[in-house]
CSV table of C-alpha atoms and ligand atoms in Angstrom, one decimal:
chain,number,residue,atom,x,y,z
A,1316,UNK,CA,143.8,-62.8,-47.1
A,1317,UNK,CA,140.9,-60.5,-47.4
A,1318,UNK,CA,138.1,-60.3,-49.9
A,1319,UNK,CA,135.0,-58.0,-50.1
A,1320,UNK,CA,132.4,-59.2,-52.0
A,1321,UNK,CA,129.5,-57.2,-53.5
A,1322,UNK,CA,126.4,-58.7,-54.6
A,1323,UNK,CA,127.2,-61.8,-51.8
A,1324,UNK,CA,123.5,-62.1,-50.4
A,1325,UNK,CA,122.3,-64.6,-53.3
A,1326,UNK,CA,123.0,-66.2,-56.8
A,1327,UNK,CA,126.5,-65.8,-58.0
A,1328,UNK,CA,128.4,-63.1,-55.3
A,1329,UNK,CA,127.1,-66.2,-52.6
A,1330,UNK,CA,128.5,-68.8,-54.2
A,1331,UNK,CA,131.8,-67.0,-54.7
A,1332,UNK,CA,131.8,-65.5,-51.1
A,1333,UNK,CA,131.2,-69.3,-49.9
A,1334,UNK,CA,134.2,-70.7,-52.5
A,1335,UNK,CA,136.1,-67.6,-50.5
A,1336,UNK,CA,135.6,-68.5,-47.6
A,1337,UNK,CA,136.8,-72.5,-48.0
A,1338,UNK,CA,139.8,-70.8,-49.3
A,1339,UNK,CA,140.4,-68.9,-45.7
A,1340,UNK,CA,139.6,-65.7,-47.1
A,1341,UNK,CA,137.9,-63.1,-44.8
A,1342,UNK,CA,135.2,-61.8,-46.1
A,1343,UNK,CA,133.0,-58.2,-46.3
A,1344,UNK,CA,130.0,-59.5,-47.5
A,1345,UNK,CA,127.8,-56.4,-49.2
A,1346,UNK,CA,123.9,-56.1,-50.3
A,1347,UNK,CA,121.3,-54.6,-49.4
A,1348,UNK,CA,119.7,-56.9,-47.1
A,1349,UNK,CA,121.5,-57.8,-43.9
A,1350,UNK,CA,119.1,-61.0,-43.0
A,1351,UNK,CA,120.4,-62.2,-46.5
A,1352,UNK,CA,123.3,-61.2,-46.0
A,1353,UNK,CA,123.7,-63.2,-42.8
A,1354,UNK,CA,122.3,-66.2,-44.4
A,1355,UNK,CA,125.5,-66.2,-46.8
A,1356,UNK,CA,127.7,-65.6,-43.9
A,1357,UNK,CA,126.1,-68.9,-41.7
A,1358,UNK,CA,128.2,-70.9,-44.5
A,1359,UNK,CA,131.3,-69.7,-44.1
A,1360,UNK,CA,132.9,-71.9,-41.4
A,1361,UNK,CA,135.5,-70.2,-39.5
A,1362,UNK,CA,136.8,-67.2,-41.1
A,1363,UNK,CA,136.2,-63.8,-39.8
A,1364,UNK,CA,132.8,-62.0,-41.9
A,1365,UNK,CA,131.8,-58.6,-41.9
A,1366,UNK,CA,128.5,-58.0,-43.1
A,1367,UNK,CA,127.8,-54.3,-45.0
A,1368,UNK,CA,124.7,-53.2,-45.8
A,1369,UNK,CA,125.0,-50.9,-48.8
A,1370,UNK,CA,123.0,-49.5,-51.6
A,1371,UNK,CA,125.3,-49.6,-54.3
A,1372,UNK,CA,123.2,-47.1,-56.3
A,1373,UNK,CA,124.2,-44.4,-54.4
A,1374,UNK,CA,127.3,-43.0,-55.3
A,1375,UNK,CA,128.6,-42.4,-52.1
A,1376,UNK,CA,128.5,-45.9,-50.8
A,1377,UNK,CA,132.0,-46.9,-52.3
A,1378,UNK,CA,134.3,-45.2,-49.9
A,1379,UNK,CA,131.9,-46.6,-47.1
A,1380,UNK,CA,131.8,-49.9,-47.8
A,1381,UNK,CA,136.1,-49.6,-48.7
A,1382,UNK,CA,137.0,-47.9,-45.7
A,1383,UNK,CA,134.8,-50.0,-43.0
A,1384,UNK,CA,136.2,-53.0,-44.6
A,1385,UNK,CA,139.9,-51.9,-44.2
A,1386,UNK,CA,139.0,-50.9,-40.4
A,1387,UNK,CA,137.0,-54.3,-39.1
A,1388,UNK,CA,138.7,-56.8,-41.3
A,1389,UNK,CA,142.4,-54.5,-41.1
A,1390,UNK,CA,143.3,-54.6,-45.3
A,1391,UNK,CA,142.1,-55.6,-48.7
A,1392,UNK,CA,143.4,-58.1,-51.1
A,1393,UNK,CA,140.9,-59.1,-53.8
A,1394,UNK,CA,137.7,-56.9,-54.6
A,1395,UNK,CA,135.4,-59.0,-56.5
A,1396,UNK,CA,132.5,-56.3,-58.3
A,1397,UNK,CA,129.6,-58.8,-58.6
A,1398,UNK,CA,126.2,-57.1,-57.5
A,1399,UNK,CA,124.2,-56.1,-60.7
A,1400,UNK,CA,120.7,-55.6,-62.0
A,1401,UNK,CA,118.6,-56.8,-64.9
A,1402,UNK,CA,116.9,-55.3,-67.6
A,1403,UNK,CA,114.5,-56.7,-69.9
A,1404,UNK,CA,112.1,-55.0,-72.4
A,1405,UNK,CA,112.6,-53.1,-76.0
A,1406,UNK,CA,114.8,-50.4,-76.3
A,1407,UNK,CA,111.9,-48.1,-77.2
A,1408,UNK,CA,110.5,-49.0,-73.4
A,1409,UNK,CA,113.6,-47.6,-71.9
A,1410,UNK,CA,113.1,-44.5,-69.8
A,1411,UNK,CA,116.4,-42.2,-68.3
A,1412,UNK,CA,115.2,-43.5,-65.5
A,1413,UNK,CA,115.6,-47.0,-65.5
A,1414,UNK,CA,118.7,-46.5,-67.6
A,1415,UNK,CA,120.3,-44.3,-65.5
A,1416,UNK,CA,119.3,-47.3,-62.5
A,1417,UNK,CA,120.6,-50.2,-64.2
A,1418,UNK,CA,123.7,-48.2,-65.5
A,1419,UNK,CA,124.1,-47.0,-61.5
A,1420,UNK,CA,124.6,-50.6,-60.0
A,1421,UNK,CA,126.0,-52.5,-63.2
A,1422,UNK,CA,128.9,-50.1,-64.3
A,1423,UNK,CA,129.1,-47.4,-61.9
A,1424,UNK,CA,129.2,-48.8,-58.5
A,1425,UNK,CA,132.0,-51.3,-59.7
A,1426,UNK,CA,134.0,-48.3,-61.2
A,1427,UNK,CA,134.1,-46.3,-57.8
A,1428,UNK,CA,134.6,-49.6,-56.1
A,1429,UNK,CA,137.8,-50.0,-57.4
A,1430,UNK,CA,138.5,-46.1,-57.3
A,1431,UNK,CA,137.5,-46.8,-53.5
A,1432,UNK,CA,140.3,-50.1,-53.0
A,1433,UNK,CA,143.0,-48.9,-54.7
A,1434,UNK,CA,145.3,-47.5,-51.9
A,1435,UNK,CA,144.1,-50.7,-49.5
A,1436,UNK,CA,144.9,-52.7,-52.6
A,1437,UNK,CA,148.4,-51.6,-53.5
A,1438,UNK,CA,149.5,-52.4,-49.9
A,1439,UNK,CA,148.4,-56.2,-50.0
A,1440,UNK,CA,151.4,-58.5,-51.1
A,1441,UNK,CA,148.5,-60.4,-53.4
A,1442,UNK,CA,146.3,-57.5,-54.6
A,1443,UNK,CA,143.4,-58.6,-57.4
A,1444,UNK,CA,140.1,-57.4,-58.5
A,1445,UNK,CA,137.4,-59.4,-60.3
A,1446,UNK,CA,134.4,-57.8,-61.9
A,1447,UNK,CA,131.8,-60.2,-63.3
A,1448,UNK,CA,130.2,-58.9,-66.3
A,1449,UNK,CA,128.1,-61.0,-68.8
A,1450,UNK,CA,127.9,-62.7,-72.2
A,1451,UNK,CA,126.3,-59.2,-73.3
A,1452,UNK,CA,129.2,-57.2,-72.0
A,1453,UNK,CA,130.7,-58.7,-76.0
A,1454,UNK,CA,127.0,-59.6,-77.7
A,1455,UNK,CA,123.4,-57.7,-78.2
A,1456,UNK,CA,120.9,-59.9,-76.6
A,1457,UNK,CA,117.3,-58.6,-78.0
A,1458,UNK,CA,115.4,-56.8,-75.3
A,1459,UNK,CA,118.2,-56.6,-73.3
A,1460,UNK,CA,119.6,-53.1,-74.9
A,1461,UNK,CA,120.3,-50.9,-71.2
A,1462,UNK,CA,121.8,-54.3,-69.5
A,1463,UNK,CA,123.9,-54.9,-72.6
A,1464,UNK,CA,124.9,-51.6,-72.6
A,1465,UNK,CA,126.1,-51.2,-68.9
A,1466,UNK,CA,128.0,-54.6,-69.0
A,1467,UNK,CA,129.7,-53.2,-72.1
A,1468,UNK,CA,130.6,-50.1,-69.8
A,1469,UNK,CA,132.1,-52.3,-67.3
A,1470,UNK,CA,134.3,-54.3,-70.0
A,1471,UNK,CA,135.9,-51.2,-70.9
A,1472,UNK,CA,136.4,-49.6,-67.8
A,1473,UNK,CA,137.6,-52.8,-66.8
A,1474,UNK,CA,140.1,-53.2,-69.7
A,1475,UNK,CA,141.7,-49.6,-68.8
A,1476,UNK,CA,141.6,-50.0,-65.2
A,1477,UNK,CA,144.1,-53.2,-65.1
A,1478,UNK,CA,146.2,-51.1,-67.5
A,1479,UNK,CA,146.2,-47.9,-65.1
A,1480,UNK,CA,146.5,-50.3,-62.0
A,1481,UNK,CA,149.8,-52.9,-63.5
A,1482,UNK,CA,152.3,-50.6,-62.2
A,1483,UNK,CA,151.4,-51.7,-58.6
A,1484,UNK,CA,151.2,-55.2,-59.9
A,1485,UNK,CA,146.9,-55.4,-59.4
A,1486,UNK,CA,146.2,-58.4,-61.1
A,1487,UNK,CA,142.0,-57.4,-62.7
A,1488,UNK,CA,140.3,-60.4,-64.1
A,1489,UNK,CA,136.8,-60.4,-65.7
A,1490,UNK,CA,133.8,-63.0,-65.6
A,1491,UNK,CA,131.4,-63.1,-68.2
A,1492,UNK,CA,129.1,-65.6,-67.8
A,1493,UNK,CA,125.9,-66.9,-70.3
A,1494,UNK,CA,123.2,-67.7,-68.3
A,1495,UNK,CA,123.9,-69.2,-64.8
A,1496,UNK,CA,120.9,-70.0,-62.8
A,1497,UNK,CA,120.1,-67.2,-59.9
A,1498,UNK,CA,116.9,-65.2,-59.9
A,1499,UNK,CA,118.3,-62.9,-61.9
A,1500,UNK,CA,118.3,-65.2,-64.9
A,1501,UNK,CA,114.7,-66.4,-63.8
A,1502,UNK,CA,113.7,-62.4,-64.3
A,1503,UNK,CA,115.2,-62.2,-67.9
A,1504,UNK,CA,115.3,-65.6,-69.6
A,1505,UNK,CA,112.2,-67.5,-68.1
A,1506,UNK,CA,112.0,-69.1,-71.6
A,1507,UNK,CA,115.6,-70.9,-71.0
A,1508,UNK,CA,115.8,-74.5,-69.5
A,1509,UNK,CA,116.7,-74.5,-66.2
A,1510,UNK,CA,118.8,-77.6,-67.0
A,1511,UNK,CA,120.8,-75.6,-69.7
A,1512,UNK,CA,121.9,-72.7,-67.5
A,1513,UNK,CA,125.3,-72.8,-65.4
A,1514,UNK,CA,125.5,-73.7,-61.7
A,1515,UNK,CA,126.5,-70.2,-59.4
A,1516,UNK,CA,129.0,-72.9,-58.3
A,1517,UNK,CA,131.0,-73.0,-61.6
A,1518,UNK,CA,131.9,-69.1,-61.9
A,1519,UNK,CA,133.1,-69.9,-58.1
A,1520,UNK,CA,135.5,-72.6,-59.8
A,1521,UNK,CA,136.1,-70.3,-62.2
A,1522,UNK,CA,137.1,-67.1,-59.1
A,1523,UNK,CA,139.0,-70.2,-57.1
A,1524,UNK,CA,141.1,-71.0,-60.4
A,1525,UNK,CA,142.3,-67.2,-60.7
A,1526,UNK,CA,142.9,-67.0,-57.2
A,1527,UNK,CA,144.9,-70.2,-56.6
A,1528,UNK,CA,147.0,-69.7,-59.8
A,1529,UNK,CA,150.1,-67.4,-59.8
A,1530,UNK,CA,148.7,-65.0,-62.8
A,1531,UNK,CA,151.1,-66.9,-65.3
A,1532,UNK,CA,149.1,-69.6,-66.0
A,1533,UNK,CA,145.9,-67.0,-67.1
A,1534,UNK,CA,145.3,-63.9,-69.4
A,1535,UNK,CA,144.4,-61.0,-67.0
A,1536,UNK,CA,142.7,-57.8,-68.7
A,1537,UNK,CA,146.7,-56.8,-69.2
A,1538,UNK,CA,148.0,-60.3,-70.9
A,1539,UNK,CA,149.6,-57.9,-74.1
A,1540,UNK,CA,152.2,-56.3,-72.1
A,1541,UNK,CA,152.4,-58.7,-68.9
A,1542,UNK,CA,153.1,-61.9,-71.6
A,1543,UNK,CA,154.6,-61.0,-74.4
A,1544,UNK,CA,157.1,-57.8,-73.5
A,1545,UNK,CA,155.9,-56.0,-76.8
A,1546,UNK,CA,154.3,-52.7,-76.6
A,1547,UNK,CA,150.6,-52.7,-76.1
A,1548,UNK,CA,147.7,-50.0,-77.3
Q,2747,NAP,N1,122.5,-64.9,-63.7
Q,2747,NAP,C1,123.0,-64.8,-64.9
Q,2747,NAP,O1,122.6,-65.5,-65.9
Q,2747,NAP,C2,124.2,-63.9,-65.2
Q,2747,NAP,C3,124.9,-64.0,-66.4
Q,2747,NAP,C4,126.0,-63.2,-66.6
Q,2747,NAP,C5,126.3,-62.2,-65.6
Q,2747,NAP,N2,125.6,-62.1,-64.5
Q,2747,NAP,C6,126.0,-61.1,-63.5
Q,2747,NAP,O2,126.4,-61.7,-62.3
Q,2747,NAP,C7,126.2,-60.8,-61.2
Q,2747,NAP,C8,125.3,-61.5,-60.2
Q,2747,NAP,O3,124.1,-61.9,-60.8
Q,2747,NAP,P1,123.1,-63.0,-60.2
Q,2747,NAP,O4,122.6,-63.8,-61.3
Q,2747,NAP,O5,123.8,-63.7,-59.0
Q,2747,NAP,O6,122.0,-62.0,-59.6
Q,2747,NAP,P2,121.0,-62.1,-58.4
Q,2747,NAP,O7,120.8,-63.5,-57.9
Q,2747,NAP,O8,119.8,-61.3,-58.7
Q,2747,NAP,O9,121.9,-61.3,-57.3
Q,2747,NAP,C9,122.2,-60.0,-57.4
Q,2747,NAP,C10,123.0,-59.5,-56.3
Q,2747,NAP,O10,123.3,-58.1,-56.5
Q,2747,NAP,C11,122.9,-57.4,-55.3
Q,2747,NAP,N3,122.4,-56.1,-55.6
Q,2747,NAP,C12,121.5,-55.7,-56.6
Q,2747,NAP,N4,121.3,-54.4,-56.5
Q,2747,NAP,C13,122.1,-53.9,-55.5
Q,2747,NAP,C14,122.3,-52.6,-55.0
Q,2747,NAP,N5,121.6,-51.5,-55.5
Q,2747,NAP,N6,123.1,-52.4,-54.0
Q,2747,NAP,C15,123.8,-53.5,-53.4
Q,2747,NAP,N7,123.6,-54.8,-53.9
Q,2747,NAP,C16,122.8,-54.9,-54.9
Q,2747,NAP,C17,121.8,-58.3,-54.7
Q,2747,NAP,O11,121.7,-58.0,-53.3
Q,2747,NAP,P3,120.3,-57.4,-52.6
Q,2747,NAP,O12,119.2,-57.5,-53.6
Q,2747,NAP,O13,120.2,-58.3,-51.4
Q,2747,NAP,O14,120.8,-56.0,-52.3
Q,2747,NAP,C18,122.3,-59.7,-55.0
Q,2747,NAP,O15,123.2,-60.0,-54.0
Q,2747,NAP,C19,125.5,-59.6,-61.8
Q,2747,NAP,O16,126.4,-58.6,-62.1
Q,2747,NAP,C20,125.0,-60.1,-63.2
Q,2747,NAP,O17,124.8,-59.1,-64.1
Q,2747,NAP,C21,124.6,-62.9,-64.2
């Protein structure tokens, strides 16, 4: 099996890149920084890693970082969208500028992501995609209006994605975590006890769980239709 991994140089995308890779999934490992990148990759033990360095801002990256991971690793079976930015400050702060940023890693790169792996995806006997969103993809955090927003982008998108993709039998999961302790939380939520904030390792747990389970024993973003055969919105 194959996974690509965004967001897999640090915090959460390492940990589940690293759970991955104990599973025997191959990996395509994406960020920005290829010495991090091959820091992630020195833990994965045997299986085969591709490292792509990739700025997911740009729009144009997707069908890159798809395509060279369908050539060097030869398929796709689970896309997990992970990389994302914060965003801290009043909403009277914001500028188009760092909106239009935060929106461009958060909930755009994910969306061509899985524009990008769809045709690799429907030809894997086990296709899945992940996308980890947050706590504020559902709540309003305070000072956190441009992040909350763009993680409420990717929960929707998300939601009509699995929809569009159940007749080739994609299975689309989403993550979203309260505070987990990466330097992304240490950015946003310095006041928070380091002690009180989730391990990177237990959203892994959570990734192993979906993978390892058939898709009967969890809700996916599609449970309506998949579970209970009645018509869905
Ligand atoms: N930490 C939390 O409390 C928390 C809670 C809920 C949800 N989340 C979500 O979980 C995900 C991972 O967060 P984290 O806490 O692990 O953050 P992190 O430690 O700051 O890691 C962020 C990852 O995203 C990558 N990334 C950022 N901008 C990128 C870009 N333009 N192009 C390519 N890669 C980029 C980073 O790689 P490089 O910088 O090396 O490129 C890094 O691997 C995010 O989507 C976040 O919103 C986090």
């Amino acid at each position: 099996m194959i996974a690509l991994v965004t967001g897999a140089s640090r915090g959460i995308g390492k940990a589940i890149a690293l759970e991955l890779s104990g599973l025997g999934y191959d990996l395509a490992l994406v960020g920005r920084d290829d010495a991090s990148l091959a820091e992630t990759a020195s833990g994965t033990g045997n299986v085969r890693v591709h490292r792509i360095v990739a700025d997911l801002s740009d729009p144009t990256s997707a069908e890159r970082i798809v395509e060279e991971t369908v050539e060097v690793l030869g398929g796709l079976d689970l896309l997990v969208n992970c990389a994302g930015i914060p965003q801290k400050g009043p909403f009277t702060d914001v500028t188009p500028e760092e909106w239009d940023r935060v929106f461009a890693v958060n909930a755009r790169a994910p969306f061509f992501m899985c524009k990008a792996a769809l045709e690799p995806l429907k030809k894997s006997s086990k296709p899945m995609v992940i996308n980890i969103s947050s706590v504020v993809g559902f709540k309003g955090y305070i000072h956190q209006s441009v992040y909350s927003s763009s993680k409420h982008a990717l929960a929707g998108f998300t939601k009509v994605f699995a929809k569009e993709v159940q007749p080739f039998g994609i299975r689309v999961h989403m993550i979203s975590p309260g505070g987990v302790a990466t330097e992304m939380v240490k950015k946003m939520r310095p006041d928070i006890d380091p002690s009180e904030l989730i391990e990177p390792e237990e959203i892994a747990e959570i990734v192993r769980f979906l993978v390892t389970r058939k898709g009967n024993g969890t809700i996916d973003q599609f449970y309506i239709r998949r579970y209970s055969g009645l018509a869905f919105d």
